[in-house]
């Protein structure tokens, strides 16, 4: 006798193939139909009894008088909502009639919070009932016929056996107990064996092949369940199910377990440990070696002005040749810093300052030092912390020229390899000389995380901590050190146990890097199949080539201002076009997101007049400058629009604070497209760098093609801490819960409007942050090129469900330090 199952919801009926979750799409739980709901009340699909009702209220199953068991699972990943938005209208064990309301849910709230609202309706005891007819690909009302079930002949069912029973107890480490997804995995495993397998929880007993029976066991984290198997292959079936139950089945550790680990990880430092700010992530161990700076003395008064001038120019030529040689033999960041030094050593103001002093009777060395210090004083007077960090570069060229002038060796380039270098601070040229000696890591008393030395260390993957304070002076040369630039900690004279644990972490890290390199070119998705694009942040064609080599799937941020800085006039349309075309070609066919000129604040350009501002970070910055300079903006837009193939380059607007700015740029883009005869649409997205943009992400999402979160600026504006000010550097951490909540809110508001959200700020290059960003809803991460392969590997090792649970915990943390401890504990669970 057949049984009609009617629809439990009003909506659109579709096949399980269209459910974006392999558990349902691959019928692991059983066959059925899915409904895209338009109504908010689940009603009984037949007369029967409620056999399971999940605590979270998102899933219910019923058994008909004939024995058919049907599960209704409202939305995907809705177990994570922990009941929020669901109101059960019946209780377990209730008898219901077809059409009786079972669960009411808040359609909007669940739609915003869940991966999808699609609701699978599954026949879970396929061994007893088969579907003979189903309604799909059409609108359906509640209580309209959805499926017809026919009983499977008894003899066709699997064989039963009266052999001995084997059993074993196992403690569940599933954070939510056996809910629908683990039940499906258990059922799928059990079906591979002939044996009967049952699970027992107290006095409840359920067939391992029946999802409903497993749900009805009502298990939770830490429950001890007994697995019983009987039949020919009972031993093998028992072993397989026990092994499966012993894992967390990719669901992540429960909140309590991870929080406890996080608390442990956040324990105070012991004697011999010194905290610092991470300038370049990584791990290193080796002996401490103190870098001693050579003081270069110069006489005040010189010989004749002609002699001193000649000596100065000769020393400048020698120093320049040395810097140029380093620039030639280096690439990437080192070459860029050396180029900046070449420009400085030829700076006309410096030379004029030195000339003036020589004319007053001073020695060449004294005159050069005086000219440099005039500039340093002028920079200090600006109060701009970002510029103040550049003072290092001036002191660097002061020393290099004086070294050439006096013949004093600068030292520091003959340190033993594998050492951890301790210094007050490091000048870029000292770093370059030291790096050739292959140190293991760097620990500085002073210094800031955005200094050139920090950038150089990161570029070379050399772990570095800065701003460690005077305690570092207590460490004697040769003391064994563990430098943990993941936790921001140096441990002096570690115990053998600490050394072993650290060495194990180093070995794991190396293995992970190797695996990442091998899989760098493969597309990236989470372990449960969610596509996450890993892009790279770039500034030049060379960066683009490197990014492509590292496996980047596009560029999520082309910092176009690099074309505009350190020059006297703006680049022409043709020059810009050539640069953008070069980048697009290097990333053959992949998306290239070009950020419009982001000038102002910490990135001044001499030829763009911006009046003196008390608060440059809150003044003329980003799109505000571009809109005030329409010629500049239109020239840049035309250069981008000319790139072939049309559409490969997308346009991204920096520092957006209101919808009007997006509308304004969009109108200009559309006008230019018309004038230039470009018919292919060109995407225009916004950067979310201001709290205003984050909190109005829903409004922006309606009109923007995408949103990309700039965590560097968002952090400074959310925390009201200057991102370039070393005095507050320790607090400027994008893992602050306030920043994470802004990111989460941006993702929630924008994805509900159908727009993707990416992250292109520094947080996307922080391995500890990636699981949180994915869990918060970012689907594109744009990192520094050198981190792309590793980022892909991290994402591949995650399931969306565990990332979401982890992100949820991060949002509840009370400080950035607690979030970082939680992230470390999470990383531990992956090892
Ligand atoms: C950001 O603010 O996060 C960002 C990516 O832009 P920039 O660092 O160039 O200001
Ligand atoms: Mg920014």
CSV table of N, CA, C and O in Angstrom, one decimal, residues 615-668:
chain,number,residue,atom,x,y,z
A,615,UNK,N,44.2,66.5,11.5
A,615,UNK,CA,44.0,65.0,11.6
A,615,UNK,C,44.0,64.4,10.2
A,615,UNK,O,42.9,64.1,9.7
A,616,UNK,N,45.1,64.2,9.6
A,616,UNK,CA,45.1,63.7,8.2
A,616,UNK,C,44.3,62.4,8.0
A,616,UNK,O,43.7,62.2,7.0
A,617,UNK,N,44.4,61.6,9.0
A,617,UNK,CA,43.7,60.3,8.9
A,617,UNK,C,42.2,60.5,8.8
A,617,UNK,O,41.4,59.6,8.3
A,618,UNK,N,41.7,61.6,9.3
A,618,UNK,CA,40.3,61.9,9.2
A,618,UNK,C,39.9,63.0,8.2
A,618,UNK,O,38.9,63.6,8.2
A,619,UNK,N,40.9,63.3,7.3
A,619,UNK,CA,40.7,64.4,6.4
A,619,UNK,C,40.6,63.9,4.9
A,619,UNK,O,39.9,63.0,4.6
A,620,UNK,N,41.3,64.6,4.0
A,620,UNK,CA,41.3,64.3,2.6
A,620,UNK,C,42.0,63.0,2.3
A,620,UNK,O,43.2,63.0,2.3
A,621,UNK,N,41.3,61.9,2.2
A,621,UNK,CA,41.9,60.6,2.0
A,621,UNK,C,41.1,59.9,0.9
A,621,UNK,O,39.9,60.0,0.8
A,622,UNK,N,41.7,59.0,0.2
A,622,UNK,CA,41.0,58.0,-0.6
A,622,UNK,C,40.1,58.7,-1.6
A,622,UNK,O,40.4,59.7,-2.3
A,623,UNK,N,38.9,58.2,-1.7
A,623,UNK,CA,37.9,58.7,-2.7
A,623,UNK,C,37.6,60.2,-2.5
A,623,UNK,O,37.2,60.8,-3.5
A,624,UNK,N,37.7,60.7,-1.3
A,624,UNK,CA,37.4,62.1,-1.1
A,624,UNK,C,38.4,62.9,-1.9
A,624,UNK,O,38.0,63.9,-2.5
A,625,UNK,N,39.7,62.5,-2.0
A,625,UNK,CA,40.6,63.3,-2.8
A,625,UNK,C,40.3,63.1,-4.3
A,625,UNK,O,40.2,64.1,-5.0
A,626,UNK,N,40.0,61.9,-4.7
A,626,UNK,CA,39.7,61.7,-6.1
A,626,UNK,C,38.5,62.4,-6.6
A,626,UNK,O,38.5,63.0,-7.7
A,627,UNK,N,37.5,62.5,-5.7
A,627,UNK,CA,36.3,63.2,-6.2
A,627,UNK,C,36.5,64.7,-6.2
A,627,UNK,O,35.9,65.5,-7.0
A,628,UNK,N,37.5,65.2,-5.4
A,628,UNK,CA,37.8,66.6,-5.4
A,628,UNK,C,38.8,66.9,-6.6
A,628,UNK,O,39.0,68.1,-6.9
A,629,UNK,N,39.3,65.9,-7.3
A,629,UNK,CA,40.2,66.1,-8.4
A,629,UNK,C,39.7,65.3,-9.6
A,629,UNK,O,40.2,64.2,-10.0
A,630,UNK,N,38.5,65.7,-10.2
A,630,UNK,CA,37.9,64.9,-11.2
A,630,UNK,C,38.8,64.6,-12.4
A,630,UNK,O,38.6,63.4,-12.9
A,631,UNK,N,39.7,65.4,-12.8
A,631,UNK,CA,40.6,65.1,-13.9
A,631,UNK,C,41.4,63.9,-13.6
A,631,UNK,O,41.5,63.0,-14.4
A,632,UNK,N,42.0,63.9,-12.4
A,632,UNK,CA,42.8,62.8,-12.0
A,632,UNK,C,42.0,61.5,-12.0
A,632,UNK,O,42.4,60.4,-12.5
A,633,UNK,N,40.8,61.6,-11.4
A,633,UNK,CA,39.9,60.4,-11.3
A,633,UNK,C,39.6,59.9,-12.7
A,633,UNK,O,39.7,58.6,-13.0
A,634,UNK,N,39.1,60.8,-13.6
A,634,UNK,CA,38.7,60.3,-14.9
A,634,UNK,C,39.9,59.7,-15.7
A,634,UNK,O,39.7,58.8,-16.5
A,635,UNK,N,41.0,60.3,-15.6
A,635,UNK,CA,42.2,59.8,-16.3
A,635,UNK,C,42.5,58.4,-15.8
A,635,UNK,O,42.7,57.4,-16.6
A,636,UNK,N,42.4,58.1,-14.5
A,636,UNK,CA,42.6,56.8,-14.0
A,636,UNK,C,41.5,55.8,-14.5
A,636,UNK,O,41.8,54.7,-14.9
A,637,UNK,N,40.3,56.3,-14.4
A,637,UNK,CA,39.2,55.4,-14.9
A,637,UNK,C,39.3,55.0,-16.3
A,637,UNK,O,39.1,53.8,-16.7
A,638,UNK,N,39.7,56.0,-17.2
A,638,UNK,CA,39.9,55.7,-18.6
A,638,UNK,C,41.0,54.7,-18.8
A,638,UNK,O,40.9,53.8,-19.6
A,639,UNK,N,42.1,54.9,-18.0
A,639,UNK,CA,43.2,53.9,-18.2
A,639,UNK,C,42.8,52.5,-17.8
A,639,UNK,O,43.2,51.5,-18.4
A,640,UNK,N,41.9,52.4,-16.8
A,640,UNK,CA,41.5,51.1,-16.4
A,640,UNK,C,40.5,50.5,-17.4
A,640,UNK,O,40.6,49.3,-17.8
A,641,UNK,N,39.6,51.4,-17.9
A,641,UNK,CA,38.6,50.9,-18.8
A,641,UNK,C,39.2,50.4,-20.2
A,641,UNK,O,38.6,49.6,-20.9
A,642,UNK,N,40.4,51.0,-20.5
A,642,UNK,CA,41.0,50.6,-21.8
A,642,UNK,C,41.7,49.2,-21.7
A,642,UNK,O,42.0,48.6,-22.7
A,643,UNK,N,41.8,48.6,-20.5
A,643,UNK,CA,42.5,47.3,-20.4
A,643,UNK,C,41.7,46.2,-21.1
A,643,UNK,O,40.5,46.2,-21.0
A,644,UNK,N,42.4,45.4,-21.9
A,644,UNK,CA,41.8,44.3,-22.6
A,644,UNK,C,42.1,43.0,-21.8
A,644,UNK,O,43.2,42.9,-21.3
A,645,UNK,N,41.2,42.0,-21.7
A,645,UNK,CA,39.9,42.1,-22.2
A,645,UNK,C,39.0,42.9,-21.3
A,645,UNK,O,39.2,42.9,-20.0
A,646,UNK,N,38.0,43.6,-21.8
A,646,UNK,CA,37.1,44.5,-21.0
A,646,UNK,C,36.5,43.6,-19.9
A,646,UNK,O,36.1,42.4,-20.2
A,647,UNK,N,36.4,44.1,-18.8
A,647,UNK,CA,35.7,43.4,-17.7
A,647,UNK,C,36.7,42.7,-16.8
A,647,UNK,O,36.3,42.3,-15.7
A,648,UNK,N,37.9,42.4,-17.3
A,648,UNK,CA,38.8,41.6,-16.4
A,648,UNK,C,39.2,42.5,-15.2
A,648,UNK,O,39.3,42.0,-14.1
A,649,UNK,N,39.3,43.8,-15.4
A,649,UNK,CA,39.7,44.7,-14.3
A,649,UNK,C,38.4,45.2,-13.7
A,649,UNK,O,37.5,45.7,-14.4
A,650,UNK,N,38.3,45.1,-12.4
A,650,UNK,CA,37.1,45.6,-11.7
A,650,UNK,C,37.6,46.9,-10.9
A,650,UNK,O,38.9,47.0,-10.7
A,651,UNK,N,36.7,47.7,-10.6
A,651,UNK,CA,37.1,49.0,-10.0
A,651,UNK,C,36.7,49.0,-8.5
A,651,UNK,O,35.6,48.6,-8.2
A,652,UNK,N,37.6,49.4,-7.6
A,652,UNK,CA,37.3,49.4,-6.2
A,652,UNK,C,37.6,50.8,-5.6
A,652,UNK,O,38.6,51.4,-5.8
A,653,UNK,N,36.6,51.2,-4.8
A,653,UNK,CA,36.7,52.6,-4.3
A,653,UNK,C,37.2,52.6,-2.9
A,653,UNK,O,36.6,51.9,-2.0
A,654,UNK,N,38.3,53.3,-2.6
A,654,UNK,CA,38.8,53.3,-1.2
A,654,UNK,C,38.1,54.3,-0.3
A,654,UNK,O,37.7,55.4,-0.7
A,655,UNK,N,38.1,54.0,1.0
A,655,UNK,CA,37.7,54.9,2.1
A,655,UNK,C,36.3,55.4,1.9
A,655,UNK,O,35.9,56.6,2.2
A,656,UNK,N,35.4,54.5,1.4
A,656,UNK,CA,34.0,54.9,1.2
A,656,UNK,C,33.3,55.2,2.6
A,656,UNK,O,33.5,54.4,3.5
A,657,UNK,N,32.6,56.3,2.7
A,657,UNK,CA,31.9,56.5,3.9
A,657,UNK,C,30.4,56.7,3.7
A,657,UNK,O,29.6,56.7,4.6
A,658,UNK,N,30.0,56.9,2.4
A,658,UNK,CA,28.6,57.0,2.1
A,658,UNK,C,28.3,56.5,0.7
A,658,UNK,O,29.1,56.4,-0.2
A,659,UNK,N,27.0,56.1,0.6
A,659,UNK,CA,26.5,55.6,-0.7
A,659,UNK,C,26.7,56.6,-1.8
A,659,UNK,O,26.9,56.2,-3.0
A,660,UNK,N,26.6,57.9,-1.5
A,660,UNK,CA,26.7,58.9,-2.6
A,660,UNK,C,28.1,58.8,-3.3
A,660,UNK,O,28.1,59.0,-4.5
A,661,UNK,N,29.1,58.4,-2.6
A,661,UNK,CA,30.4,58.3,-3.2
A,661,UNK,C,30.4,57.2,-4.2
A,661,UNK,O,31.0,57.3,-5.3
A,662,UNK,N,29.8,56.1,-3.9
A,662,UNK,CA,29.7,55.0,-4.9
A,662,UNK,C,28.9,55.4,-6.1
A,662,UNK,O,29.3,55.2,-7.2
A,663,UNK,N,27.8,56.1,-5.8
A,663,UNK,CA,26.9,56.5,-6.9
A,663,UNK,C,27.7,57.5,-7.9
A,663,UNK,O,27.5,57.4,-9.1
A,664,UNK,N,28.4,58.4,-7.2
A,664,UNK,CA,29.2,59.4,-8.0
A,664,UNK,C,30.2,58.7,-8.9
A,664,UNK,O,30.2,58.9,-10.1
A,665,UNK,N,30.9,57.7,-8.4
A,665,UNK,CA,32.0,57.0,-9.2
A,665,UNK,C,31.3,56.2,-10.3
A,665,UNK,O,31.7,56.2,-11.4
A,666,UNK,N,30.2,55.5,-9.9
A,666,UNK,CA,29.5,54.7,-10.8
A,666,UNK,C,29.0,55.5,-12.0
A,666,UNK,O,29.1,55.1,-13.2
A,667,UNK,N,28.5,56.7,-11.7
A,667,UNK,CA,27.9,57.6,-12.8
A,667,UNK,C,29.1,57.9,-13.8
A,667,UNK,O,28.9,57.9,-15.0
A,668,UNK,N,30.3,58.2,-13.2
A,668,UNK,CA,31.4,58.6,-14.1
A,668,UNK,C,31.8,57.4,-14.9
A,668,UNK,O,32.0,57.5,-16.1
